Tab-separated table of C-alpha atoms in Angstrom:
chain	number	residue	atom	x	y	z
A	16	MET	CA	-41.296	185.402	-68.196
A	17	SER	CA	-42.009	184.229	-64.796
A	18	ASP	CA	-40.519	180.637	-65.193
A	19	ALA	CA	-37.438	182.258	-66.784
A	20	ASP	CA	-37.344	184.842	-63.820
A	21	ALA	CA	-37.845	182.151	-61.337
A	22	ARG	CA	-34.655	180.363	-62.694
A	23	LEU	CA	-32.736	183.375	-62.650
A	24	ALA	CA	-33.535	183.980	-59.094
A	25	ALA	CA	-32.652	180.288	-58.194
A	26	ARG	CA	-29.351	180.478	-59.782
A	27	LEU	CA	-28.148	184.057	-58.711
A	28	ALA	CA	-29.408	182.937	-54.953
A	29	ARG	CA	-27.317	179.771	-55.299
A	30	GLU	CA	-24.239	181.446	-56.974
A	31	ALA	CA	-24.367	184.046	-54.064
A	32	GLY	CA	-24.765	181.291	-51.442
A	33	ASP	CA	-21.550	179.459	-52.617
A	34	LEU	CA	-19.737	182.989	-52.682
A	35	LEU	CA	-20.699	183.407	-49.230
A	36	LEU	CA	-19.523	179.894	-48.307
A	37	LYS	CA	-16.133	180.629	-49.862
A	38	ILE	CA	-15.787	183.924	-48.095
A	39	ARG	CA	-16.997	182.044	-44.583
A	40	GLU	CA	-14.295	179.533	-45.008
A	41	SER	CA	-11.609	182.274	-45.569
A	42	GLY	CA	-12.438	183.825	-42.399
A	43	GLY	CA	-11.143	187.055	-41.037
A	44	ASP	CA	-12.336	189.809	-38.611
A	45	ASP	CA	-14.390	191.492	-41.381
A	46	LEU	CA	-16.197	188.277	-42.472
A	47	MET	CA	-19.840	189.600	-42.229
A	48	ARG	CA	-18.966	193.056	-43.937
A	49	ARG	CA	-17.203	191.119	-46.901
A	50	GLY	CA	-20.170	188.743	-46.913
A	51	ASP	CA	-22.704	191.499	-47.225
A	52	ALA	CA	-20.863	193.737	-49.733
A	53	GLU	CA	-19.242	190.835	-52.003
A	54	SER	CA	-22.615	188.974	-52.452
A	55	ASN	CA	-24.402	192.394	-53.083
A	56	ALA	CA	-21.772	193.306	-55.762
A	57	PHE	CA	-22.222	189.789	-57.277
A	58	LEU	CA	-26.075	190.101	-57.527
A	59	LEU	CA	-26.064	193.537	-58.622
A	60	ALA	CA	-23.711	193.022	-61.703
A	61	GLU	CA	-25.624	189.710	-62.844
A	62	LEU	CA	-29.081	191.488	-62.689
A	63	ALA	CA	-27.526	194.378	-64.633
A	64	ALA	CA	-26.249	191.748	-67.103
A	65	CYS	CA	-29.312	189.581	-67.095
A	66	ARG	CA	-32.247	192.044	-66.689
A	67	PRO	CA	-30.474	195.393	-67.654
A	68	ASP	CA	-34.214	197.236	-67.737
A	69	ASP	CA	-35.281	196.256	-64.632
A	70	ALA	CA	-34.796	198.051	-61.350
A	71	VAL	CA	-33.272	196.844	-57.935
A	72	LEU	CA	-33.914	197.318	-54.452
A	73	SER	CA	-31.322	195.869	-52.186
A	74	GLU	CA	-30.602	195.914	-48.513
A	75	GLU	CA	-26.841	196.659	-49.327
A	76	ALA	CA	-27.235	199.334	-52.086
A	77	ALA	CA	-28.511	202.993	-52.092
A	78	ASP	CA	-32.343	203.086	-52.645
A	79	ASP	CA	-32.869	204.512	-56.022
A	80	PRO	CA	-36.524	206.171	-56.341
A	81	ALA	CA	-36.805	205.308	-59.989
A	82	ARG	CA	-37.837	202.012	-58.784
A	83	LEU	CA	-41.179	203.477	-57.871
A	84	GLY	CA	-42.047	204.015	-61.615
A	85	ALA	CA	-40.543	201.005	-62.818
A	86	SER	CA	-42.638	197.816	-63.934
A	87	ARG	CA	-40.240	195.236	-62.609
A	88	VAL	CA	-38.153	195.551	-59.321
A	89	TRP	CA	-35.963	192.620	-58.057
A	90	ILE	CA	-35.950	193.177	-54.291
A	91	VAL	CA	-32.809	191.269	-52.831
A	92	ASP	CA	-31.220	190.459	-49.481
A	93	PRO	CA	-27.591	189.492	-50.325
A	94	LEU	CA	-27.109	188.016	-46.737
A	95	ASP	CA	-30.083	187.442	-44.543
A	96	GLY	CA	-28.713	186.786	-41.147
A	97	THR	CA	-25.621	188.454	-41.202
A	98	ARG	CA	-24.905	187.889	-37.382
A	99	GLU	CA	-25.630	184.274	-37.898
A	100	TYR	CA	-23.362	184.050	-40.680
A	101	GLY	CA	-20.834	185.464	-38.631
A	102	ARG	CA	-21.075	182.674	-35.998
A	103	PRO	CA	-19.163	179.446	-36.560
A	104	GLY	CA	-21.565	176.454	-37.169
A	105	ARG	CA	-24.824	178.628	-37.668
A	106	VAL	CA	-26.862	177.500	-40.953
A	107	ASP	CA	-29.609	179.801	-40.318
A	108	TRP	CA	-28.648	182.570	-42.769
A	109	ALA	CA	-29.742	182.967	-46.458
A	110	VAL	CA	-29.859	184.561	-50.018
A	111	HIS	CA	-33.180	186.304	-50.844
A	112	VAL	CA	-33.831	187.256	-54.576
A	113	ALA	CA	-37.453	188.371	-55.508
A	114	LEU	CA	-38.957	189.675	-58.513
A	115	TRP	CA	-42.106	192.129	-57.955
A	116	GLN	CA	-43.974	193.267	-61.029
A	117	ARG	CA	-46.679	196.255	-60.890
A	118	GLY	CA	-50.071	195.090	-60.722
A	119	ARG	CA	-49.216	191.668	-59.819
A	120	GLY	CA	-46.728	191.520	-56.735
A	121	ILE	CA	-44.111	188.948	-56.149
A	122	MET	CA	-43.977	186.994	-59.524
A	123	ALA	CA	-40.720	185.052	-58.996
A	124	ALA	CA	-38.662	184.192	-55.953
A	125	ALA	CA	-35.823	182.035	-54.382
A	126	VAL	CA	-34.389	181.339	-50.958
A	127	ALA	CA	-30.955	179.940	-50.837
A	128	VAL	CA	-30.162	178.336	-47.536
A	129	PRO	CA	-26.242	177.497	-48.186
A	130	GLY	CA	-25.608	175.884	-44.775
A	131	LEU	CA	-28.231	173.250	-45.869
A	132	ASN	CA	-27.326	173.154	-49.401
A	133	LEU	CA	-31.038	174.020	-50.405
A	134	VAL	CA	-32.423	176.461	-52.767
A	135	HIS	CA	-36.226	176.809	-52.608
A	136	ALA	CA	-37.488	178.503	-55.801
A	137	SER	CA	-41.152	179.703	-56.781
A	138	ASP	CA	-41.342	177.668	-59.987
A	139	ASP	CA	-40.349	174.236	-58.739
A	140	VAL	CA	-41.277	174.429	-54.727
A	141	VAL	CA	-43.286	171.367	-53.057
A	142	ARG	CA	-44.197	171.526	-49.564
A	143	LYS	CA	-42.317	168.827	-48.061
A	144	SER	CA	-43.589	166.539	-45.503
A	145	ALA	CA	-41.121	166.561	-42.751
A	146	PRO	CA	-41.686	164.320	-39.496
A	147	ALA	CA	-43.980	166.792	-37.531
A	148	PRO	CA	-42.445	167.881	-34.247
A	149	ALA	CA	-43.739	165.833	-31.175
A	150	VAL	CA	-44.918	169.695	-29.941
A	151	PRO	CA	-45.800	172.338	-32.827
A	152	ARG	CA	-43.164	174.869	-33.100
A	153	ILE	CA	-43.526	178.626	-33.799
A	154	LEU	CA	-40.506	180.195	-35.504
A	155	VAL	CA	-39.743	183.624	-33.969
A	156	SER	CA	-36.510	186.094	-34.092
A	157	ASP	CA	-33.896	184.929	-31.740
A	158	SER	CA	-32.932	188.618	-31.337
A	159	ARG	CA	-36.407	190.205	-31.189
A	160	PRO	CA	-39.194	188.026	-30.945
A	161	PRO	CA	-42.895	189.397	-30.803
A	162	SER	CA	-44.374	190.642	-27.430
A	163	PHE	CA	-47.127	188.431	-27.838
A	164	ALA	CA	-45.670	185.329	-29.135
A	165	ALA	CA	-45.430	183.523	-25.991
A	166	ALA	CA	-49.341	184.055	-25.477
A	167	VAL	CA	-49.946	182.908	-29.201
A	168	ALA	CA	-47.700	179.668	-28.756
A	169	ASP	CA	-49.883	179.158	-25.409
A	170	ASP	CA	-52.891	179.312	-27.136
A	171	LEU	CA	-51.850	176.955	-29.887
A	172	GLY	CA	-50.355	174.430	-27.419
A	173	ALA	CA	-47.036	175.283	-29.482
A	174	VAL	CA	-43.315	175.995	-28.371
A	175	LEU	CA	-41.608	178.968	-29.190
A	176	THR	CA	-38.406	178.251	-31.384
A	177	PRO	CA	-35.865	180.845	-32.140
A	178	MET	CA	-34.296	180.922	-35.491
A	179	GLY	CA	-31.836	183.543	-37.670
A	180	SER	CA	-32.726	184.494	-41.043
A	181	ALA	CA	-36.332	185.150	-42.042
A	182	GLY	CA	-35.577	182.888	-45.099
A	183	ALA	CA	-34.498	180.240	-42.863
A	184	LYS	CA	-37.517	180.076	-40.985
A	185	ALA	CA	-39.777	180.509	-43.795
A	186	THR	CA	-38.373	177.649	-45.490
A	187	ALA	CA	-38.328	175.547	-42.588
A	188	VAL	CA	-42.300	176.213	-42.375
A	189	LEU	CA	-42.463	175.128	-45.873
A	190	ARG	CA	-40.400	171.714	-45.298
A	191	GLY	CA	-42.993	171.014	-42.378
A	192	GLU	CA	-40.323	171.571	-39.830
A	193	ALA	CA	-42.689	174.211	-37.940
A	194	GLU	CA	-46.114	175.283	-37.779
A	195	ALA	CA	-45.427	178.934	-38.183
A	196	PHE	CA	-43.297	181.546	-38.500
A	197	VAL	CA	-44.391	185.011	-37.068
A	198	HIS	CA	-42.314	188.137	-36.809
A	199	ALA	CA	-43.014	191.713	-35.369
A	200	GLY	CA	-40.140	193.473	-34.204
A	201	GLY	CA	-39.348	195.490	-37.489
A	202	GLN	CA	-38.242	194.148	-41.229
A	203	TRP	CA	-37.802	195.487	-44.518
A	204	GLU	CA	-38.990	194.628	-47.899
A	205	TRP	CA	-35.895	192.658	-48.729
A	206	ASP	CA	-36.255	190.747	-45.469
A	207	SER	CA	-39.627	189.111	-46.505
A	208	ALA	CA	-40.258	189.431	-50.391
A	209	ALA	CA	-38.578	186.268	-51.587
A	210	PRO	CA	-39.369	184.161	-48.590
A	211	VAL	CA	-43.235	185.118	-49.176
A	212	GLY	CA	-43.122	184.496	-52.821
A	213	VAL	CA	-41.868	180.908	-52.133
A	214	ALA	CA	-44.102	180.357	-49.205
A	215	LEU	CA	-47.328	181.545	-51.448
A	216	ALA	CA	-45.947	179.541	-54.230
A	217	ALA	CA	-46.122	176.368	-52.296
A	218	GLY	CA	-49.545	176.913	-51.073
A	219	LEU	CA	-48.460	178.432	-47.636
A	220	HIS	CA	-50.600	181.289	-45.924
A	221	ALA	CA	-48.509	184.715	-45.968
A	222	SER	CA	-49.762	188.008	-44.566
A	223	ARG	CA	-49.216	190.900	-42.062
A	224	VAL	CA	-49.832	189.810	-38.445
A	225	ASP	CA	-53.235	191.461	-38.692
A	226	GLY	CA	-54.090	189.180	-41.578
A	227	SER	CA	-53.943	191.943	-44.490
A	228	PRO	CA	-51.913	191.801	-47.500
A	229	LEU	CA	-48.031	192.376	-48.108
A	230	VAL	CA	-47.423	195.142	-50.486
A	231	TYR	CA	-44.056	195.599	-51.912
A	232	ASN	CA	-42.346	198.436	-53.808
A	233	ARG	CA	-43.410	201.076	-51.443
A	234	PRO	CA	-41.719	204.642	-51.330
A	235	HIS	CA	-40.483	203.499	-47.701
A	236	PRO	CA	-39.700	199.977	-47.690
A	237	TYR	CA	-40.165	199.164	-44.298
A	238	LEU	CA	-42.708	196.156	-43.555
A	239	PRO	CA	-42.474	195.438	-40.023
A	240	ASP	CA	-44.354	192.175	-39.505
A	241	LEU	CA	-44.960	188.761	-41.174
A	242	LEU	CA	-46.813	185.791	-40.734
A	243	ILE	CA	-45.924	182.455	-42.503
A	244	CYS	CA	-48.125	179.418	-41.887
A	245	ARG	CA	-49.765	176.588	-43.530
A	246	ALA	CA	-53.087	177.812	-45.046
A	247	ASP	CA	-55.200	175.790	-43.038
A	248	ALA	CA	-53.660	176.721	-39.929
A	249	ALA	CA	-53.900	180.752	-40.734
A	250	PRO	CA	-57.355	181.113	-39.229
A	251	ARG	CA	-56.534	179.828	-35.758
A	252	VAL	CA	-53.009	181.326	-35.768
A	253	LEU	CA	-54.478	184.868	-36.614
A	254	ALA	CA	-57.098	184.414	-34.111
A	255	ALA	CA	-54.644	183.733	-31.348
A	256	ILE	CA	-52.575	186.789	-32.512
A	257	ARG	CA	-55.850	188.863	-32.343
A	258	ALA	CA	-56.534	187.461	-28.711
A	259	THR	CA	-53.262	188.896	-27.252
């Protein structure tokens, strides 16, 4: 069902993104809370209706330990980059929808970047050839960049570029707008599952910053670091990280 699952992930990510845009247009002091809550409610309701036998792990819902025995688990972030969502004019926020399958890992994924009217899905993603920046860019969190990021950028002759959502950063690499996305300031499975699924489907490299695999649906869903970059660039990026 991977193609059907990927199409479902893409639809849900797009429709949740459309909902978030409407909420954003309405404004209000509780914009970020409403965005998180209403996007989450939409995704949970749709998954219950469309995939009633699957488990769900969501940032905005209580973690049900039953997922650990499930063969299929949807890992969702209803609004990745909540802070950026709450700031007028920011487009670096996203919706993440991914499906993990036992013994196979992330098998379907979609990342919507509603502010750019984009949805990247694992079943039809193609790495774009955007004009390369004059100086290679390494994308990092604008609130907690890795302590080693500046040294890595110097080693690679690159410049650090802060950005919000993990999904926004990963898809910017996919579109060729940056060399790499590196993070080591703490994340959870829902922050990276969909971006990693889309990146791998596009032939990009995705791993922990030490090069080890990213493993999902763990009892404690903390997955603190991440590297996404072009496959051919991975050896030198990983070497630069190890050298710090």
